[in-house]
Short mmCIF file of C-alpha atoms and ligand atoms in Angstrom, two decimals:
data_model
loop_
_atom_site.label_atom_id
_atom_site.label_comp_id
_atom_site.label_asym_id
_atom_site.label_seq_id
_atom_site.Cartn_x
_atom_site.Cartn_y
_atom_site.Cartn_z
CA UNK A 1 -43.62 -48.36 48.71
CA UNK A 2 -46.34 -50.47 50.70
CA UNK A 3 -49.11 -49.11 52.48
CA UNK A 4 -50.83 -51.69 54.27
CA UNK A 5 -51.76 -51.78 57.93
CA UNK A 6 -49.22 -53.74 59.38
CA UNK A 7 -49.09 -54.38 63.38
CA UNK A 8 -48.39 -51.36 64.65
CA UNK A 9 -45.35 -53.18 67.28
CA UNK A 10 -43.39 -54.28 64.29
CA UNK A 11 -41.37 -51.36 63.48
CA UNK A 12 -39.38 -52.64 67.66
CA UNK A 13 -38.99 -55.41 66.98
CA UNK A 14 -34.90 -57.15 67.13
CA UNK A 15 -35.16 -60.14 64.97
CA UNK A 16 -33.40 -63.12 66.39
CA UNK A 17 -29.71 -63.72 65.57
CA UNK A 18 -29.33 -67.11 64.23
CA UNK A 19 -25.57 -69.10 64.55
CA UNK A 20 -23.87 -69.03 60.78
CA UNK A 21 -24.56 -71.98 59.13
CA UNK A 22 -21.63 -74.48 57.67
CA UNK A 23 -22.93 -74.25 54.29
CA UNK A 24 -22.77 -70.93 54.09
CA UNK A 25 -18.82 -70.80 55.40
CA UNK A 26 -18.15 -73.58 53.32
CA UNK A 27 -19.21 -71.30 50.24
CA UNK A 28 -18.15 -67.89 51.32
CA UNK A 29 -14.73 -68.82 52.01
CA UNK A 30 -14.06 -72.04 49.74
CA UNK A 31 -13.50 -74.35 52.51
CA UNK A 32 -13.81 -78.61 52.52
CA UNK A 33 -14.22 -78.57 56.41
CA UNK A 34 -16.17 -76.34 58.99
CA UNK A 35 -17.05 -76.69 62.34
CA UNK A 36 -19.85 -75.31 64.15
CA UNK A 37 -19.92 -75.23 67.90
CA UNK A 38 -22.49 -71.79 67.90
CA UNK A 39 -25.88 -73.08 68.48
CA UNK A 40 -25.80 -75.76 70.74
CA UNK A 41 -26.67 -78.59 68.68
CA UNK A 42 -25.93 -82.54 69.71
CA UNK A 43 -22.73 -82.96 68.29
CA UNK A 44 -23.18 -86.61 67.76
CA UNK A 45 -25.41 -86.23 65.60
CA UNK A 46 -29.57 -86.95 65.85
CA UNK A 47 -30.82 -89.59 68.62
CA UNK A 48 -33.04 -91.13 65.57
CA UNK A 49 -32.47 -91.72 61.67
CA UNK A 50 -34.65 -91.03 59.24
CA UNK A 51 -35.13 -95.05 58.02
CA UNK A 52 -36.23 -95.44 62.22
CA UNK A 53 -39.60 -93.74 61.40
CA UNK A 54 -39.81 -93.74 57.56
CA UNK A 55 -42.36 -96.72 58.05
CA UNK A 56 -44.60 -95.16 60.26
CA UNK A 57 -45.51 -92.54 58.34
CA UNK A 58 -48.84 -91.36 56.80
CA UNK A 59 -47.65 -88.81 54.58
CA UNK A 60 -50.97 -88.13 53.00
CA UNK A 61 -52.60 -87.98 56.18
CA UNK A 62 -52.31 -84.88 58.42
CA UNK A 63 -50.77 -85.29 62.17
CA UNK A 64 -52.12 -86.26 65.24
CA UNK A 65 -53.66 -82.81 66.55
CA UNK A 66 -52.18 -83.10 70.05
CA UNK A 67 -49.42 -85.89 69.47
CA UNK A 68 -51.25 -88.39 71.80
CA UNK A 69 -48.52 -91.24 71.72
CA UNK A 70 -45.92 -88.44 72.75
CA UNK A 71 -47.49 -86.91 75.71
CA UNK A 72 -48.67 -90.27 77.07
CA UNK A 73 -44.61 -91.65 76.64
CA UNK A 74 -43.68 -88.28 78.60
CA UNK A 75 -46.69 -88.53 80.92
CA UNK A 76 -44.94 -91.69 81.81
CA UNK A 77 -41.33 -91.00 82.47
CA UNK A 78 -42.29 -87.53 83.95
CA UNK A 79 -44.78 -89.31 86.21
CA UNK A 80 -47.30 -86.48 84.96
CA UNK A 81 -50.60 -86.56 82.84
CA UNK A 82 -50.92 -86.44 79.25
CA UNK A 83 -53.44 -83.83 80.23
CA UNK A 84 -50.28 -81.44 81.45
CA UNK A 85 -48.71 -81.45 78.46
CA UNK A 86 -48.93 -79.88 74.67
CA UNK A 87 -46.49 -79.85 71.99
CA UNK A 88 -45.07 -77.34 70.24
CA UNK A 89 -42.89 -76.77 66.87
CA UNK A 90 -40.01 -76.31 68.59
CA UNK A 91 -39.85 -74.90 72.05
CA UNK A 92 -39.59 -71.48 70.27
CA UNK A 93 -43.04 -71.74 69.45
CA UNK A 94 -44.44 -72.62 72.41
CA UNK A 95 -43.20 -69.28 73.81
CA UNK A 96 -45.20 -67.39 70.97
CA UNK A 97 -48.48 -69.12 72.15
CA UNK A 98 -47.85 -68.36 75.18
CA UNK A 99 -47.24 -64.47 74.68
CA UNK A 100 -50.81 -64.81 72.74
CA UNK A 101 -52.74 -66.33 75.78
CA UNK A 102 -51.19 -63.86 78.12
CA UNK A 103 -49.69 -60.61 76.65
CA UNK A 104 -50.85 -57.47 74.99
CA UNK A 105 -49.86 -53.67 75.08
CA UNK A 106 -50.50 -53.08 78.54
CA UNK A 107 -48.40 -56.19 79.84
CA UNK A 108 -44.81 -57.23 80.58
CA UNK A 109 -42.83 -59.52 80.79
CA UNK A 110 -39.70 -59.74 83.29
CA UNK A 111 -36.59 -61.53 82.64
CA UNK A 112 -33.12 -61.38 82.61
CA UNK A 113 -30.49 -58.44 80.49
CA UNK A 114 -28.75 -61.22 79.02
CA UNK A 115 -30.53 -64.47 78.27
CA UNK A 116 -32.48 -66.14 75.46
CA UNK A 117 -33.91 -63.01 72.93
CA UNK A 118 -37.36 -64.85 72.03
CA UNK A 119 -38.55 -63.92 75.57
CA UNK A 120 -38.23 -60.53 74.51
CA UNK A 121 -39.15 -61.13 71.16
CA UNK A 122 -42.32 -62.72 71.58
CA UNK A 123 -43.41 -60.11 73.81
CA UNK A 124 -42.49 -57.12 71.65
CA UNK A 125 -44.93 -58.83 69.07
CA UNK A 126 -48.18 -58.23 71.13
CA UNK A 127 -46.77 -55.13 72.35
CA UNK A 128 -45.48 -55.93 75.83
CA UNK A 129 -42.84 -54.59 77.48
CA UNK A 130 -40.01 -56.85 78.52
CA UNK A 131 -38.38 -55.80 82.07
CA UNK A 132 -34.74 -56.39 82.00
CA UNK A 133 -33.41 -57.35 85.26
CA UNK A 134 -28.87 -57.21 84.96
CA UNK A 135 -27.81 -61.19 86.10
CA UNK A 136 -26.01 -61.26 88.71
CA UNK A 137 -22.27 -63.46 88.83
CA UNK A 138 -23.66 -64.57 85.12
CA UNK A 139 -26.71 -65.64 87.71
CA UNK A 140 -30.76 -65.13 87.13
CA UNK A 141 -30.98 -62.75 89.95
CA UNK A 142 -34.72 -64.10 91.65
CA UNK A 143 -34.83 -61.68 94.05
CA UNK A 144 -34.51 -58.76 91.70
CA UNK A 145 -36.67 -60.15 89.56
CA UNK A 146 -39.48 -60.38 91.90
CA UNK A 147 -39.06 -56.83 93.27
CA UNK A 148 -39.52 -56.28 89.34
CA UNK A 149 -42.24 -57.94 89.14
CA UNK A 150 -45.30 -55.01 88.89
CA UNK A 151 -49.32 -54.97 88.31
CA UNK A 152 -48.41 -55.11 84.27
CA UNK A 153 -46.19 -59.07 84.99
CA UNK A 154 -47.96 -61.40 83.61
CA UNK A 155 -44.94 -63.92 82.97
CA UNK A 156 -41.51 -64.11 84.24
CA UNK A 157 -39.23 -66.22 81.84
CA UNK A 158 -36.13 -67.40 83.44
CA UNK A 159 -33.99 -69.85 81.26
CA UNK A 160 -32.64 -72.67 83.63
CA UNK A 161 -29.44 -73.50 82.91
CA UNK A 162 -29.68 -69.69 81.27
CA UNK A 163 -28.34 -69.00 78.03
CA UNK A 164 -25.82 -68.43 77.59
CA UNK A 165 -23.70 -68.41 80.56
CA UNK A 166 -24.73 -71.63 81.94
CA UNK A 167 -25.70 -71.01 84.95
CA UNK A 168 -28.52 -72.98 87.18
CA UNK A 169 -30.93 -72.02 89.63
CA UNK A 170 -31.63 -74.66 92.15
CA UNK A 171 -34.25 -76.83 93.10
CA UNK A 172 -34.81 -74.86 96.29
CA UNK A 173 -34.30 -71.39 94.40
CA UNK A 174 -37.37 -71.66 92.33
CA UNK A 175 -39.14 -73.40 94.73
CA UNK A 176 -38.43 -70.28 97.31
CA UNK A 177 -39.22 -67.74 94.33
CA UNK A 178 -42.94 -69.35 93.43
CA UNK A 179 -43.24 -69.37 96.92
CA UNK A 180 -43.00 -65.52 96.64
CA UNK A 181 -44.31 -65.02 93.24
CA UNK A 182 -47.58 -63.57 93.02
CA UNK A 183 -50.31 -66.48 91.78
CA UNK A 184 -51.39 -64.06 89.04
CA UNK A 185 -48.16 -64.07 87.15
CA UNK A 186 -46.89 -67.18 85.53
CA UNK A 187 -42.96 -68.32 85.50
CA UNK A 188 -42.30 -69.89 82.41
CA UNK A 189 -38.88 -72.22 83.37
CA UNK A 190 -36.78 -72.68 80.37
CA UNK A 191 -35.25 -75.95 80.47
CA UNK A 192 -34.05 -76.01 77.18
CA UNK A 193 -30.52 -77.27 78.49
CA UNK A 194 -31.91 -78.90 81.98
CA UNK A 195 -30.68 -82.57 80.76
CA UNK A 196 -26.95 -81.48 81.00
CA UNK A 197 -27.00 -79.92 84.36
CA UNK A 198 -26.32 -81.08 87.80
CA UNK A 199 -28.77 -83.93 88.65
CA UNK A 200 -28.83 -83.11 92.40
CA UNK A 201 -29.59 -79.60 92.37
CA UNK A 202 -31.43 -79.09 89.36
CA UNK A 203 -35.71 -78.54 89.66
CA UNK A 204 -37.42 -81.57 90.03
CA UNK A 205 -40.35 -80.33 87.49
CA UNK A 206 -43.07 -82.55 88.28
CA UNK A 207 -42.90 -82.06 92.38
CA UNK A 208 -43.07 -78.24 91.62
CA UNK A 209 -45.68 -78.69 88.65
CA UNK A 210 -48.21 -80.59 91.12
CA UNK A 211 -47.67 -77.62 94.00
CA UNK A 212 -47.83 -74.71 91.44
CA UNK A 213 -50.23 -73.99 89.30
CA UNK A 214 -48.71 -70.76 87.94
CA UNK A 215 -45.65 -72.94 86.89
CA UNK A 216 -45.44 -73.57 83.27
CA UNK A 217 -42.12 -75.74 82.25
CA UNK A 218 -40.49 -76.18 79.07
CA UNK A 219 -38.18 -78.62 77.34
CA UNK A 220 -36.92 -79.38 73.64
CA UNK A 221 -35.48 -82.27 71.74
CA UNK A 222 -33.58 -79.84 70.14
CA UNK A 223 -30.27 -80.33 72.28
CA UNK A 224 -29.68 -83.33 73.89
CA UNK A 225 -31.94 -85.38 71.62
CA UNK A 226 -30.01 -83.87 68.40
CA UNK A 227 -33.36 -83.28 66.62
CA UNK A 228 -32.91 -79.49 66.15
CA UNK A 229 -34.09 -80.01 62.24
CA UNK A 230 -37.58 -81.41 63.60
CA UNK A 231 -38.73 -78.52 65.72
CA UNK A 232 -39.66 -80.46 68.59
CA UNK A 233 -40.71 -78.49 71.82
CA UNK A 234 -43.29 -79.44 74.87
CA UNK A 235 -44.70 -76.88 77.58
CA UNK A 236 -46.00 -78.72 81.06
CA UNK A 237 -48.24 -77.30 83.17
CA UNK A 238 -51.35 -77.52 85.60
CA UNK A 239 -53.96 -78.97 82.80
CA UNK A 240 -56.01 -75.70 82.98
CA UNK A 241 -52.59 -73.35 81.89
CA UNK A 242 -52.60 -76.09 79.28
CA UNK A 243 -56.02 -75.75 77.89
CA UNK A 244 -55.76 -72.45 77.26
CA UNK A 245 -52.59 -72.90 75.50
CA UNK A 246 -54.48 -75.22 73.30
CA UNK A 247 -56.93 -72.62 72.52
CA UNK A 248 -54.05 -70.66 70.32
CA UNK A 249 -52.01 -73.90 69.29
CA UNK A 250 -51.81 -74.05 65.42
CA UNK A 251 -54.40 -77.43 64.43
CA UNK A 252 -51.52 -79.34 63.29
CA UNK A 253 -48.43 -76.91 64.31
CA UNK A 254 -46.16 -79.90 64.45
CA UNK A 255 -45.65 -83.05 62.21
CA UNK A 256 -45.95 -86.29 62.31
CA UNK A 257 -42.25 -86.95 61.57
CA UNK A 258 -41.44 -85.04 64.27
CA UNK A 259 -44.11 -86.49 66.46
CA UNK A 260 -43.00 -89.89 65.39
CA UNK A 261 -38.50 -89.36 66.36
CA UNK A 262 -39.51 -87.52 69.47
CA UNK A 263 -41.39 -90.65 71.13
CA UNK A 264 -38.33 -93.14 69.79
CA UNK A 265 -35.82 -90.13 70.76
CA UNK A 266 -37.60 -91.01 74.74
CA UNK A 267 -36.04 -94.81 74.33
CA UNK A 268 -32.39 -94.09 73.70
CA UNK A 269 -30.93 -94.61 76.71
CA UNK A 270 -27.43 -95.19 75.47
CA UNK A 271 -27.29 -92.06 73.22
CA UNK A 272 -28.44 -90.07 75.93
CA UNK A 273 -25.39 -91.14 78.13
CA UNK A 274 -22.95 -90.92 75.52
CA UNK A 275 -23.72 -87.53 74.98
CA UNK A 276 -23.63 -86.44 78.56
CA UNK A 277 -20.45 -87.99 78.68
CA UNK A 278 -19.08 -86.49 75.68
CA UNK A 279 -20.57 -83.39 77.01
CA UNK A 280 -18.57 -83.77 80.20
CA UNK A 281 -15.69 -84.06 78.82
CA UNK A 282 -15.62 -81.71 76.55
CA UNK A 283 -16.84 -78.84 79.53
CA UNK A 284 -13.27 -80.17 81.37
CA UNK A 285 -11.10 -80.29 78.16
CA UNK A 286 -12.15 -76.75 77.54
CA UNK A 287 -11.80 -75.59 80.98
CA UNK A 288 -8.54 -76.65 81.03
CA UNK A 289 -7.86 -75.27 77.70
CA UNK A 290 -9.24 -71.70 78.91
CA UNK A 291 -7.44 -72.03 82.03
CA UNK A 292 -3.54 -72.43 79.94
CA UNK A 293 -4.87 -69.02 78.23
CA UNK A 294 -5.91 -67.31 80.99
CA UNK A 295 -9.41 -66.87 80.18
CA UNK A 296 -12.79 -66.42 82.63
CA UNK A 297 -15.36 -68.64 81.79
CA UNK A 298 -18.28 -69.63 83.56
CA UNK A 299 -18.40 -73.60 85.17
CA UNK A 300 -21.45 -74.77 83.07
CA UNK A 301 -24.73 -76.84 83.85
CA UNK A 302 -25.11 -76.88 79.90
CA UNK A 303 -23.40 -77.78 76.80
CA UNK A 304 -21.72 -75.12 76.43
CA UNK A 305 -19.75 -72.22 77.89
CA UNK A 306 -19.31 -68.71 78.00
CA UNK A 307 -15.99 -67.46 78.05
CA UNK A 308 -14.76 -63.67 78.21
CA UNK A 309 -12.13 -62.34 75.66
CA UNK A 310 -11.26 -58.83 76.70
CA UNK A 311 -11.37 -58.09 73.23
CA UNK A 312 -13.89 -57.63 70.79
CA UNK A 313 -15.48 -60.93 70.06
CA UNK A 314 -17.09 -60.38 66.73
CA UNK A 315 -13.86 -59.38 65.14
CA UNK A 316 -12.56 -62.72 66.98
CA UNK A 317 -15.36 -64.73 65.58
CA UNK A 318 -15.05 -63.21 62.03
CA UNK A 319 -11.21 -64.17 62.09
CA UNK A 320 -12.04 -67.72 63.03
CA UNK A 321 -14.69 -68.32 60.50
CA UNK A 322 -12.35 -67.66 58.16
CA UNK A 323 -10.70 -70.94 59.08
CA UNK A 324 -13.97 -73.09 59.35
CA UNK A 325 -14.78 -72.47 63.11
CA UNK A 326 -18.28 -71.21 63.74
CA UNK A 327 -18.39 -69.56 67.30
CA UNK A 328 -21.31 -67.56 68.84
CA UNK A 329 -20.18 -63.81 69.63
CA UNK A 330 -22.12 -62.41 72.40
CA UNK A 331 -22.69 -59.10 70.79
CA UNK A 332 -26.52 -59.00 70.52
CA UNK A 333 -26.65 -60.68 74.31
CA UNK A 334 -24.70 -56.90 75.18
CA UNK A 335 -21.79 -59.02 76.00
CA UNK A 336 -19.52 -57.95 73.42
CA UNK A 337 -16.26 -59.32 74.70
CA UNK A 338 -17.32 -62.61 75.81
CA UNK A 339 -18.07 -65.50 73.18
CA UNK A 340 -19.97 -68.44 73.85
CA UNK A 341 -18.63 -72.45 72.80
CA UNK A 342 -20.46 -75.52 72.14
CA UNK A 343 -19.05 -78.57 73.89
CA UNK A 344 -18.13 -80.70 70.68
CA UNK A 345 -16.91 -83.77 69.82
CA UNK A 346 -13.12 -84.57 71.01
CA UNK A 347 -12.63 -83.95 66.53
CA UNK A 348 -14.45 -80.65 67.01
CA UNK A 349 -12.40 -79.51 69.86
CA UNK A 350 -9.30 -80.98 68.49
CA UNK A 351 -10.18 -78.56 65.17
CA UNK A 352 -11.64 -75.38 67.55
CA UNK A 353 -8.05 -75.29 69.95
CA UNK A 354 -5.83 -75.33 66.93
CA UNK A 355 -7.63 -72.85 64.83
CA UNK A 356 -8.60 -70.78 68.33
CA UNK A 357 -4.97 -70.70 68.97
CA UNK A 358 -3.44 -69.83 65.82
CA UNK A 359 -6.44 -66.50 65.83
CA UNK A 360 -5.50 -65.64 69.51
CA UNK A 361 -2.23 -65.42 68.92
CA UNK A 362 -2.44 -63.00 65.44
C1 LIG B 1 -32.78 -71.21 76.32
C2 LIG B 1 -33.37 -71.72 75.05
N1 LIG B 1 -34.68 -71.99 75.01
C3 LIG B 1 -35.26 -72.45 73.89
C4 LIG B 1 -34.54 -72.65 72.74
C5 LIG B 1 -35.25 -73.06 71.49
O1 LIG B 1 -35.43 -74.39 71.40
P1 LIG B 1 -36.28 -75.03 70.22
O2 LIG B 1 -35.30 -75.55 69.24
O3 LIG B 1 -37.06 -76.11 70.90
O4 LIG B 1 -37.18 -73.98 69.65
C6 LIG B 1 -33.17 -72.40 72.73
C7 LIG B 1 -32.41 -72.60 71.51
O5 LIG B 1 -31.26 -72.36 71.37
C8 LIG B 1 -32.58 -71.92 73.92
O6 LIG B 1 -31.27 -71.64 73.96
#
């Protein structure tokens, strides 16, 4: 038995749920193909290849501290500053700076009951309480949120589109609820999935960056960029918000690999639209194929979709993996009937209806 002196907040804390990953199906149940549409991925594959950025590559040296040539190609197509921007190893850890410039035991958080657990996570680390506020029509609920907000807020996190029901908050919605938002508590926007959603309603994050400077956005190239492997992540914010952040960043928290495929990742243009049209669709194949069953599912801004089963979806996932289809069960979102599906490939989808179908039916 250890006896050290661990953090006292450890013995809370819910350690993220990952998505099962293929090699582990593959071995468990002996099978040659399995497809995973459970954590969102690019199904096409990564934006860049390895041999793209093999050559520019100090491997004895250690990374640029603060990934000038990325910010500066951001800067540019977010008509920003360099100086509004840091980088993190994935998005994910972004979040964990952020809950060690602004939480402790005597903070909180508010969010949403059924969104993206790091928020939660992150804060349960320093001790902070997360305020769960129910969604409402699958929805961020801003109102409620704000009348949650209390003396012990110090950040809201709202996940725009949220995971994982896909749902978006406008433009004017988060505009209207910074408006209202006291200037002492920070919204952290999630745009993890922002790329796939509805160009004319979605935030326009550098007019609301340059009006609020208790706004702090974030993005990924996790999903649309395919470079999940990398851990790629950026925060943007008033220059000030990002200064601190840089006061608890990790010297060299992300490489130079990484560094190096997320400023070629910014010049594929043609990837980029093949995947949103892949991604769209796949959203109206599997609408349709939802609406033939009978299903509810929510119309997504994302790529992917959360569907209800009326039946227990972890014994419905189980059953499927069985066959080489990894599916997210929303169990640990305290949606236990309702699954969510990764818009895939028109193979994937072709695999995930027949294999859906034959475990629906049983
Ligand atoms: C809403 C949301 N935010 C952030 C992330 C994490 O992204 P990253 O890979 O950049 O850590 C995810 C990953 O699934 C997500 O769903």
């Amino acid at each position: 038995m250890i006896n050290c002196k661990t953090n006292q907040f450890l013995e809370d804390l819910h350690h993220y749920v990952p998505g099962q990953s293929i090699a582990d199906i593959k071995q468990k149940y002996q099978l040659n193909q399995v497809v995973k549409l459970a954590s969102n991925e690019n199904p096409l594959g990564p934006s860049v290849v390895l041999d793209e950025i093999k050559e520019s590559i100090d491997a004895e040296r250690y990374p640029d501290t603060t990934g000038l040539a990325l910010r500066q190609a951001l800067a540019s197509q977010l008509t920003i500053s360099p100086d509004n921007i840091v980088c993190g190893n994935g998005s994910d850890e972004l979040m964990t700076m952020l809950s060690q410039v602004f939480l402790n035991s005597t903070k909180s958080i508010v969010t949403a009951d059924c969104t993206f657990s790091v928020y939660e996570f992150v804060a349960s680390t320093c001790g902070a309480k997360t305020i769960k506020v129910p969604l409402q029509d699958n929805t961020y609920d801003l109102g409620a949120i704000l009348d949650a907000v209390d003396d012990t807020t110090s950040l809201v996190f709202i996940a725009n589109p949220n995971n994982p029901t896909g749902t978006l908050c406008s433009h004017n919605e988060i505009e209207l609820f910074l408006e209202k938002l006291p200037s002492n508590v920070v919204l952290v926007l999630d745009e993890a999935y922002i790329e796939f959603a509805n160009e004319s309603v979605r935030p326009l994050a550098s007019q609301l960056l340059h009006k609020y400077p208790n706004l702090i956005v974030l993005r990924t190239f996790s999903k649309l960029y395919g470079l999940a492997a990398y851990r790629l992540g950026y925060a943007m914010a008033n220059a000030e918000l990002i200064q601190l952040i840089n006061k608890v960043k990790p010297p060299f928290n992300v490489n130079s690999m990484a560094y190096e495929a997320g400023v070629k990742a910014l010049e594929k243009s043609e990837f980029i639209k093949k995947s949103l049209h892949v991604n769209e669709k796949g959203k109206q194949r599997l609408y349709q194929f939802f609406n033939e069953l009978e299903l509810n599912y929510e119309a997504s801004e994302a790529n992917f979709i959360y569907v209800e089963l009326n039946r227990s979806a972890r014994d419905f996932c189980n059953e499927c993996l069985k066959h080489g289809l990894i599916l997210r069960p929303l169990t640990s979102f305290g949606r236990p009937n309702a699954i969510r599906v990764t818009i895939g490939t028109e193979s994937d989808l072709d695999f995930f209806e027949t294999v859906f179908k034959s475990v629906w039916k049983v």
